[in-house]
XYZ file of C-alpha atoms in Angstrom:
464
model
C 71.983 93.008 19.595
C 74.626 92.371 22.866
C 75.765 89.233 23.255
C 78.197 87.981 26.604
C 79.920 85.178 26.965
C 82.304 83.964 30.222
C 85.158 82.284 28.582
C 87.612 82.970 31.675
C 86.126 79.914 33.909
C 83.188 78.998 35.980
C 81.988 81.054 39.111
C 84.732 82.377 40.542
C 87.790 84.681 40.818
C 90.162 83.356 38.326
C 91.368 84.351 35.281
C 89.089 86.985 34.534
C 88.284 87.018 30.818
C 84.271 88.032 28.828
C 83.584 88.172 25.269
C 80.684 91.149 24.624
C 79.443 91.389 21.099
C 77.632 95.062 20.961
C 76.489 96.086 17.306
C 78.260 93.257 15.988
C 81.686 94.694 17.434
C 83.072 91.760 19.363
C 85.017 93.134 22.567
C 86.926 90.984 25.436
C 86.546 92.395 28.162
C 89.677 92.022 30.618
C 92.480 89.166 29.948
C 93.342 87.545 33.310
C 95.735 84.811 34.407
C 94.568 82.277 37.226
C 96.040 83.043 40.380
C 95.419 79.214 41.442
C 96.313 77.259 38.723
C 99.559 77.035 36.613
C 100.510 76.281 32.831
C 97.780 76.294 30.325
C 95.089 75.790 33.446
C 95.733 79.346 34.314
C 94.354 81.258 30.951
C 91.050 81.628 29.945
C 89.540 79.516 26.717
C 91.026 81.908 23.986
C 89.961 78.424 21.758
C 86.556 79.853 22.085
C 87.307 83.012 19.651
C 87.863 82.597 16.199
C 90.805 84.004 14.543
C 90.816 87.019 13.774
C 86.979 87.965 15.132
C 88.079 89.912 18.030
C 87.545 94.024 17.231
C 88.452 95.663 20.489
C 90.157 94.664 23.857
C 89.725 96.483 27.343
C 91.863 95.950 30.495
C 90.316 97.550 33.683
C 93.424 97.014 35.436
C 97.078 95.813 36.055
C 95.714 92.846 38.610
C 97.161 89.808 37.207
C 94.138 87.849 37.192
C 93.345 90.929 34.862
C 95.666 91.450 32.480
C 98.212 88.382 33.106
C 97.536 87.336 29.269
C 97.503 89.970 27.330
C 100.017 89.286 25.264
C 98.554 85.503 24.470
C 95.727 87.204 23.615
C 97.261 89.224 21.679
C 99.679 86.695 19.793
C 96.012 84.773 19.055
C 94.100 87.832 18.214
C 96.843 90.662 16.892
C 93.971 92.696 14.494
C 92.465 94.058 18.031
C 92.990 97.131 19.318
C 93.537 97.109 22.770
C 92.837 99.815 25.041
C 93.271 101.126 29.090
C 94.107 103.540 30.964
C 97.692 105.735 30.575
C 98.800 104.513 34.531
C 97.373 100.625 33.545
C 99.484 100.288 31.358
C 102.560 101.815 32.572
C 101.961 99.445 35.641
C 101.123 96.941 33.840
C 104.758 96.949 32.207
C 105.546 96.133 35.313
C 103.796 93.296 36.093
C 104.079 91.365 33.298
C 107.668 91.541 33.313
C 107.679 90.248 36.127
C 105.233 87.566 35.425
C 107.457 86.200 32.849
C 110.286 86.590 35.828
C 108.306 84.389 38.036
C 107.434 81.935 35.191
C 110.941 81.688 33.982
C 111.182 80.180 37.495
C 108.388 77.868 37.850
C 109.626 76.174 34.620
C 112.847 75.350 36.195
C 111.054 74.604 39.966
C 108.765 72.824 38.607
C 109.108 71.432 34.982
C 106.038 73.401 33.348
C 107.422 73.233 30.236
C 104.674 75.980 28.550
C 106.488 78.897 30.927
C 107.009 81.423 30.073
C 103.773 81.851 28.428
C 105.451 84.976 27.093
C 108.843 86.314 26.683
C 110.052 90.020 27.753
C 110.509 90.435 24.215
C 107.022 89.799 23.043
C 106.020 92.225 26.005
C 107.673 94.512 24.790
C 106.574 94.100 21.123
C 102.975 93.489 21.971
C 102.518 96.735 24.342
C 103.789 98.843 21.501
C 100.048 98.106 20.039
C 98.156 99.489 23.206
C 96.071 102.254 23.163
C 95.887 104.570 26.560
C 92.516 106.727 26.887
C 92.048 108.788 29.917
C 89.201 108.918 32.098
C 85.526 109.918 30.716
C 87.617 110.679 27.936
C 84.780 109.229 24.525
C 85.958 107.556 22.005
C 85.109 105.223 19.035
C 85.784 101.054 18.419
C 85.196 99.034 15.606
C 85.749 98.291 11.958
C 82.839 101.077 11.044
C 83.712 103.322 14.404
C 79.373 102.664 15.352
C 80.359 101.817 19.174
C 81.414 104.594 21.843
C 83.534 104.069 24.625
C 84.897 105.070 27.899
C 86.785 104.371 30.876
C 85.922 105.892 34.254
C 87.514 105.539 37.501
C 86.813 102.675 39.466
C 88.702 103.466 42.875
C 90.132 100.118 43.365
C 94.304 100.862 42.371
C 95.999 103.158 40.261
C 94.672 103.208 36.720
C 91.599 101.096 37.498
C 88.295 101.668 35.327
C 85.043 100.882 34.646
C 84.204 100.631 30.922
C 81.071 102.561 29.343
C 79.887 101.239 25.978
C 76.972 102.461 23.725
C 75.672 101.144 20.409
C 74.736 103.933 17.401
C 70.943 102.724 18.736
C 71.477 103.674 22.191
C 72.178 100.161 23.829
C 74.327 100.867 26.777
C 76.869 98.305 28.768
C 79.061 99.278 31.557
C 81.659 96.723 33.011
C 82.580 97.358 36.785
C 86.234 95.392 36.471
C 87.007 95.750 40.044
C 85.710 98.623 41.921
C 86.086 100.845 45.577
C 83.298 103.162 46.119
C 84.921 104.132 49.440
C 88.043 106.224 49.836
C 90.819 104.487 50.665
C 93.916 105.723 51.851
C 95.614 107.075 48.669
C 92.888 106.008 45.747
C 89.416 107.834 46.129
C 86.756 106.164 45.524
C 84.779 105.436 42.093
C 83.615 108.246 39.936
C 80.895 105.849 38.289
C 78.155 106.865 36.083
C 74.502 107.177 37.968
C 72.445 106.572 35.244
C 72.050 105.543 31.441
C 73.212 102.397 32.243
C 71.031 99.610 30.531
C 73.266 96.155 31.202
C 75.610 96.406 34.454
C 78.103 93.926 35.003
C 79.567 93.920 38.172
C 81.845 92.272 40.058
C 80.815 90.551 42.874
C 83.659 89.601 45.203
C 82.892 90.473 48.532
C 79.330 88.741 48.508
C 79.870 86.641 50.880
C 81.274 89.051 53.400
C 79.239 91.151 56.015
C 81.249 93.603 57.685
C 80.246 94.305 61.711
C 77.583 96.730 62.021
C 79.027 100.453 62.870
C 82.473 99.858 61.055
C 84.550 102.589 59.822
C 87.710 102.545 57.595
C 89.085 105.527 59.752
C 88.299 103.562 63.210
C 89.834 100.168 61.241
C 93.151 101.775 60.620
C 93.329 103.473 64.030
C 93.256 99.751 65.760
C 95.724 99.359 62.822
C 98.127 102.009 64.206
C 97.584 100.755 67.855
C 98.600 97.717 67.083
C 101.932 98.622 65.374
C 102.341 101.194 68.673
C 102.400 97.971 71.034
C 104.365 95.904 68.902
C 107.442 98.382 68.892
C 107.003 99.491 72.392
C 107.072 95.993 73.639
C 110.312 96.093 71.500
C 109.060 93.467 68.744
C 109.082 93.828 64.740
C 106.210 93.940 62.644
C 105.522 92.266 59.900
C 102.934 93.127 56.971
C 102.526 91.169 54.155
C 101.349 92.927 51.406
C 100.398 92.497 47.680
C 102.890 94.826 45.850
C 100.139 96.471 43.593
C 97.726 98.724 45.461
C 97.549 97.402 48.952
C 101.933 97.888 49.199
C 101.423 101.563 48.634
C 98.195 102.209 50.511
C 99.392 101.046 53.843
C 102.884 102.712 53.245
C 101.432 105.819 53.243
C 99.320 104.947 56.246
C 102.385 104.180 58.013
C 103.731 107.727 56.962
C 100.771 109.245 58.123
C 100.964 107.449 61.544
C 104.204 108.621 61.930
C 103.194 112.257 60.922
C 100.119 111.946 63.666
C 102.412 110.900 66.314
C 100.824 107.210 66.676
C 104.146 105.427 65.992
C 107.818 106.854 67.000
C 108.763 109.192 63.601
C 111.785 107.155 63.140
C 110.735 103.824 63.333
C 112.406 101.872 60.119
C 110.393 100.545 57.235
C 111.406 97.790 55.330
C 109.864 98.496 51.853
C 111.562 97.341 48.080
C 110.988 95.249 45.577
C 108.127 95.162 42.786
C 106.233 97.066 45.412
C 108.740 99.979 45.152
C 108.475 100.120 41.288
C 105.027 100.126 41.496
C 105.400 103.090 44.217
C 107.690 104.577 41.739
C 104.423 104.965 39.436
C 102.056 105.915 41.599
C 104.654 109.335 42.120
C 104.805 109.398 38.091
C 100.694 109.383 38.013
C 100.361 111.620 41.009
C 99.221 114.712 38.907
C 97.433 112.583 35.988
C 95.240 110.711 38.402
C 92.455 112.030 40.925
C 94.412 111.486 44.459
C 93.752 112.087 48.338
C 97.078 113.193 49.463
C 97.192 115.581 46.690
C 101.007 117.143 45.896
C 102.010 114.278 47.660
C 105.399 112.092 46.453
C 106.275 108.850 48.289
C 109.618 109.013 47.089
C 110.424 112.612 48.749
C 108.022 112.490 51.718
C 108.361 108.677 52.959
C 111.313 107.371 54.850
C 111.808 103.802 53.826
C 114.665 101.383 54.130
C 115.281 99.682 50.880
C 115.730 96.130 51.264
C 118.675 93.778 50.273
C 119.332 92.055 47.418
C 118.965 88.092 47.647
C 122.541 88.045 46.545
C 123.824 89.262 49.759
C 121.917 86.751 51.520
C 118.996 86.332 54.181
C 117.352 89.638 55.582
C 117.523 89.023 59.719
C 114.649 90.542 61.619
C 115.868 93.365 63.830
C 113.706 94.250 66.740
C 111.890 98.074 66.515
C 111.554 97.878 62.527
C 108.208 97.412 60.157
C 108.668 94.756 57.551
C 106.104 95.773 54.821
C 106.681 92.848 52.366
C 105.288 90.746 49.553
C 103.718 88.516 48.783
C 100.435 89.236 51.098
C 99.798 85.506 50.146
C 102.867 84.718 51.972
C 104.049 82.375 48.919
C 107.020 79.926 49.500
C 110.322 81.757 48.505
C 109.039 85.261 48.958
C 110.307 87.670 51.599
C 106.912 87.842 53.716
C 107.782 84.203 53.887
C 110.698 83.437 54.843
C 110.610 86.473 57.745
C 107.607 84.414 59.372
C 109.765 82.101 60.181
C 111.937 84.550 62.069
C 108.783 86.645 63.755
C 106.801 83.982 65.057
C 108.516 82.289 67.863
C 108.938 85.962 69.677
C 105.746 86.731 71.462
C 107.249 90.352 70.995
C 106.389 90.430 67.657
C 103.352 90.679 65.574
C 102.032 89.774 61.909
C 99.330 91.544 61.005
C 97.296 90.744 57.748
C 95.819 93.426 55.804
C 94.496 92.288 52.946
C 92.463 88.683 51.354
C 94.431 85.933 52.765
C 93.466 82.457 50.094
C 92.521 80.017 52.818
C 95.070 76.865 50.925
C 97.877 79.859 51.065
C 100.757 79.854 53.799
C 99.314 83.155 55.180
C 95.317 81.481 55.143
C 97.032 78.526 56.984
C 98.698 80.473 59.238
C 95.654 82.849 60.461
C 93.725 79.395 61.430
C 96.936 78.400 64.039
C 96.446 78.987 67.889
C 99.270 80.159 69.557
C 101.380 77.340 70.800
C 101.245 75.362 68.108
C 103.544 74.689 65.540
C 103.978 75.280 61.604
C 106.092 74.549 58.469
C 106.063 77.625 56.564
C 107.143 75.811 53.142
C 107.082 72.435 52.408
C 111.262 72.236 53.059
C 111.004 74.216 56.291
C 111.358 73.198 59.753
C 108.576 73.509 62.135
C 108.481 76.885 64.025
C 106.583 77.347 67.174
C 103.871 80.747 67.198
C 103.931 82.524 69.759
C 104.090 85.964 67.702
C 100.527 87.954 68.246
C 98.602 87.920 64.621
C 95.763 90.315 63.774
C 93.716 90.630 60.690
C 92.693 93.920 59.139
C 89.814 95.246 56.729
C 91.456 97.544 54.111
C 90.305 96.378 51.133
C 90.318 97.463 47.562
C 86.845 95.970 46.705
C 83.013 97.390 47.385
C 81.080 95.547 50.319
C 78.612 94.379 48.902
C 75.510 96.531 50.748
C 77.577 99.652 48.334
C 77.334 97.087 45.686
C 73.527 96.548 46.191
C 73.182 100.554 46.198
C 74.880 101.235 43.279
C 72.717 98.662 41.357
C 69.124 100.434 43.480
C 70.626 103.659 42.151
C 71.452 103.339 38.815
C 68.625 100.705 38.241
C 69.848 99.039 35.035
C 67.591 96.725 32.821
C 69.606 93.950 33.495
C 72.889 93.283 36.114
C 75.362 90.401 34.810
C 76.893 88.989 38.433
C 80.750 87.750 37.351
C 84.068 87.891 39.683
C 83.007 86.333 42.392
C 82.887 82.788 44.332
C 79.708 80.826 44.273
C 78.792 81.477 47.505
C 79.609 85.168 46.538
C 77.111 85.771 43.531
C 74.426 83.880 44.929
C 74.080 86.496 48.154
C 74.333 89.038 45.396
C 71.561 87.308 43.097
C 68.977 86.531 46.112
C 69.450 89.988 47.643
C 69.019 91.895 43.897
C 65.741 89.495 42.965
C 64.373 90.467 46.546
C 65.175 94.350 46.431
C 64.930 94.803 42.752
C 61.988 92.465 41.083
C 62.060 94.656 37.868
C 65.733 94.224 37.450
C 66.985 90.810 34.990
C 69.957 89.040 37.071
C 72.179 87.390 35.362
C 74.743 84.637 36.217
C 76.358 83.617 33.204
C 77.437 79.706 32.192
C 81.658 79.174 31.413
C 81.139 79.018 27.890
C 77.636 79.783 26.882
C 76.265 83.116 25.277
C 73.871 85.359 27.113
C 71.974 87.293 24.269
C 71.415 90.305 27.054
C 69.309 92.331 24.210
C 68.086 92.520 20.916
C 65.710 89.659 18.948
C 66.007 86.479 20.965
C 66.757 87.950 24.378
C 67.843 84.689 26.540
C 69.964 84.057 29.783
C 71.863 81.857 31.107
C 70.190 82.187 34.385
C 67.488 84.762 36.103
């Protein structure tokens, strides 16, 4: 029999957390934080799961809203194994440390008394226990060893996987965590498995998107380096927020390359540090132990960056001529992105340009919706700031569209497709358009909280 039950939230992308039950090995699949909400709000029911019931534990990826509570889940649940990917878990080192940084920080901002959640030294205690298996690498979970598993590569960051599981009677699941099938600029696309697949669950987070008709990654990143070249020849800055996992180092080496190619001046100064530069640090470390487009290729050696300055030495000023390739792409109160807004948009020389999934309540979602002219208060102490900065939004992102979505499922043609990680608006395009294209094919939308028996004596769902 398999079993799956949502006990991360209701229909949307939050904190990212299933329970699977396949030959009565109980697995969770992925152990997210909430990017939206704070405190206790922010991790997934873990009062749902008995003690000690939990076999086997699978992270597809160092995303917080992946793997932000691991080590609660861990602390609740410490006879599971716990398994990813060797780069996953060196990055996510990373991030958790400095999730308990930036919770350490809200407790004293803001009085959540629960933060940290974790401490650096239960991090480091708790990772001790994980288990790294390599791509399409097979290997056995459970008490009695009677389930197989294996991670392949999902395309969407550095380490990300999908995760294959079969019972000893041939029942198959495969979990998409988050996935690229297109090449992006570093990361390849997803080396997924094309058949064999009986239950798919898939993420669904760009269902509500259409791109234009005709459009091209190459073409997108062209008007990307066009718009840098008019910036810096108008003598302006640019400024690029970016999320310091994944979408930091795929635009810095876009930047390199656009240098290389002769579409920006070759010494034109980029701004680049922080948690984005440890992460880079990994991607070099990884470079030969992960499938990669600019093969032999080592940011550290090849790019020219400009490190930036420690907060102890006081406010960064914007210099005209330079790229500012910053976190958060959020543009969260207190974070460098941030506070150089407020320097870059009263100069109509200068441009912001968004490359990445801007949260529409965030200061960079506010921001996209003002006209130039008007004014706004990037953080709730700031003083008003007039725009008059040009602002462009770019496609680059690190998920499927969801027409590649809808292939993969035609392709593979699985019994049954579970529809999670995604808005509401989101999984119902994905549900209508698979019921239309696919009759034959069970879709899924599973109920916060309730059990989906997807096989096996019983068979319900939650929805179909």
């Amino acid at each position: 029999m398999v079993t799956f039950r949502n006990i991360g939230g209701e229909k949307e992308i939050g904190s990212n957390c299933y329970l699977l039950e396949i030959d009565g090995v109980r697995i969770i699949l992925d152990s997210g934080m909430h990017p939206k909400k704070e405190g206790e709000a922010a991790i997934p029911d873990f009062y749902q799961l008995k003690s000690g019931e939990v076999e086997a534990v699978f992270i597809s990826h160092s995303h917080l809203d992946h793997i932000g509570t691991l080590p609660v889940l861990q602390m609740k649940q410490p006879q599971a194994e716990v398994f990813m990917t060797p780069a996953t878990a060196a990055v996510g080192e990373v991030m958790l440390h400095n999730s308990v940084n930036v919770m350490s920080s809200k407790r004293l901002e803001l009085g959540i008394i629960e933060y940290p959640l974790f401490t650096h030294r239960d991090l480091e205690e708790w990772s001790e226990h994980w288990q790294a298996k390599p791509y399409q690498e097979a290997f056995r979970i459970g008490s009695e060893k009677n389930v197989l598993a294996m991670f392949y590569d999902a395309g969407h960051i550095l380490g990300s996987a999908g995760v294959y599981l079969e019972s000893e009677a041939g029942e198959t699941v495969f979990y998409t965590g988050d996935v690229q099938f297109e090449d992006q600029s570093v990361i390849p696309g997803a080396d997924f498995p094309q058949d064999g697949v009986d239950t798919l669950i898939m993420e669904c987070t760009r269902g509500q998107q259409e791109r234009p008709e005709g459009f091209s990654r190459n073409q997108e990143l062209s008007r990307f380096a066009g718009k840098i070249a008019e910036t810096l020849q108008r003598g302006g800055s640019v400024l690029i927020p970016v999320f310091a996992l994944g979408k930091g180092q795929e635009i810095l080496y876009s930047i390199h390359r656009f240098k290389q190619e002769g579409l920006i001046p070759l010494k034109t100064p980029v701004y680049y540090g922080g948690l984005s530069a440890k992460v880079m640090r990994l991607y070099d470390l990884f470079e030969h132990r992960t499938r990669r487009i600019p093969t032999d290729f080592i940011f550290k050696e090849q790019v020219e960056m400009v490190p930036l300055p420690r907060r102890s030495k006081g406010m960064m000023r914007c210099e005209p001529g330079n790229i500012y390739l910053v976190s958060s792409g959020m543009m969260t109160e207190k974070t460098l992105s941030n506070t150089l807004a407020e320097q870059v948009l009263p100069n109509p020389a200068n441009s912001i340009l968004f490359v990445g999934y801007c949260d529409p309540d965030s200061p960079a979602g506010m921001l996209k919706t003002i006209a130039t002219g008007q004014t706004v208060c990037m953080s709730s102490h700031g003083s008003p700031v007039s725009v008059k900065c040009e602002m462009d939004s770019f496609d680059f992102s690190g998920h499927s569209d969801r027409e590649v979505l809808v292939d993969y499922v035609r392709n593979l043609h699985p019994k049954r497709v579970v529809l999670v990680h995604g808005d509401l608006e989101a999984i119902e395009w994905m549900r209508n358009r698979l019921s239309q294209e696919l009759p034959d094919i069970t879709i899924i939308i599973p109920e916060f909280g309730k059990t989906c028996i997807l096989s096996g004596k019983g068979e319900q769902f939650a929805s179909s």
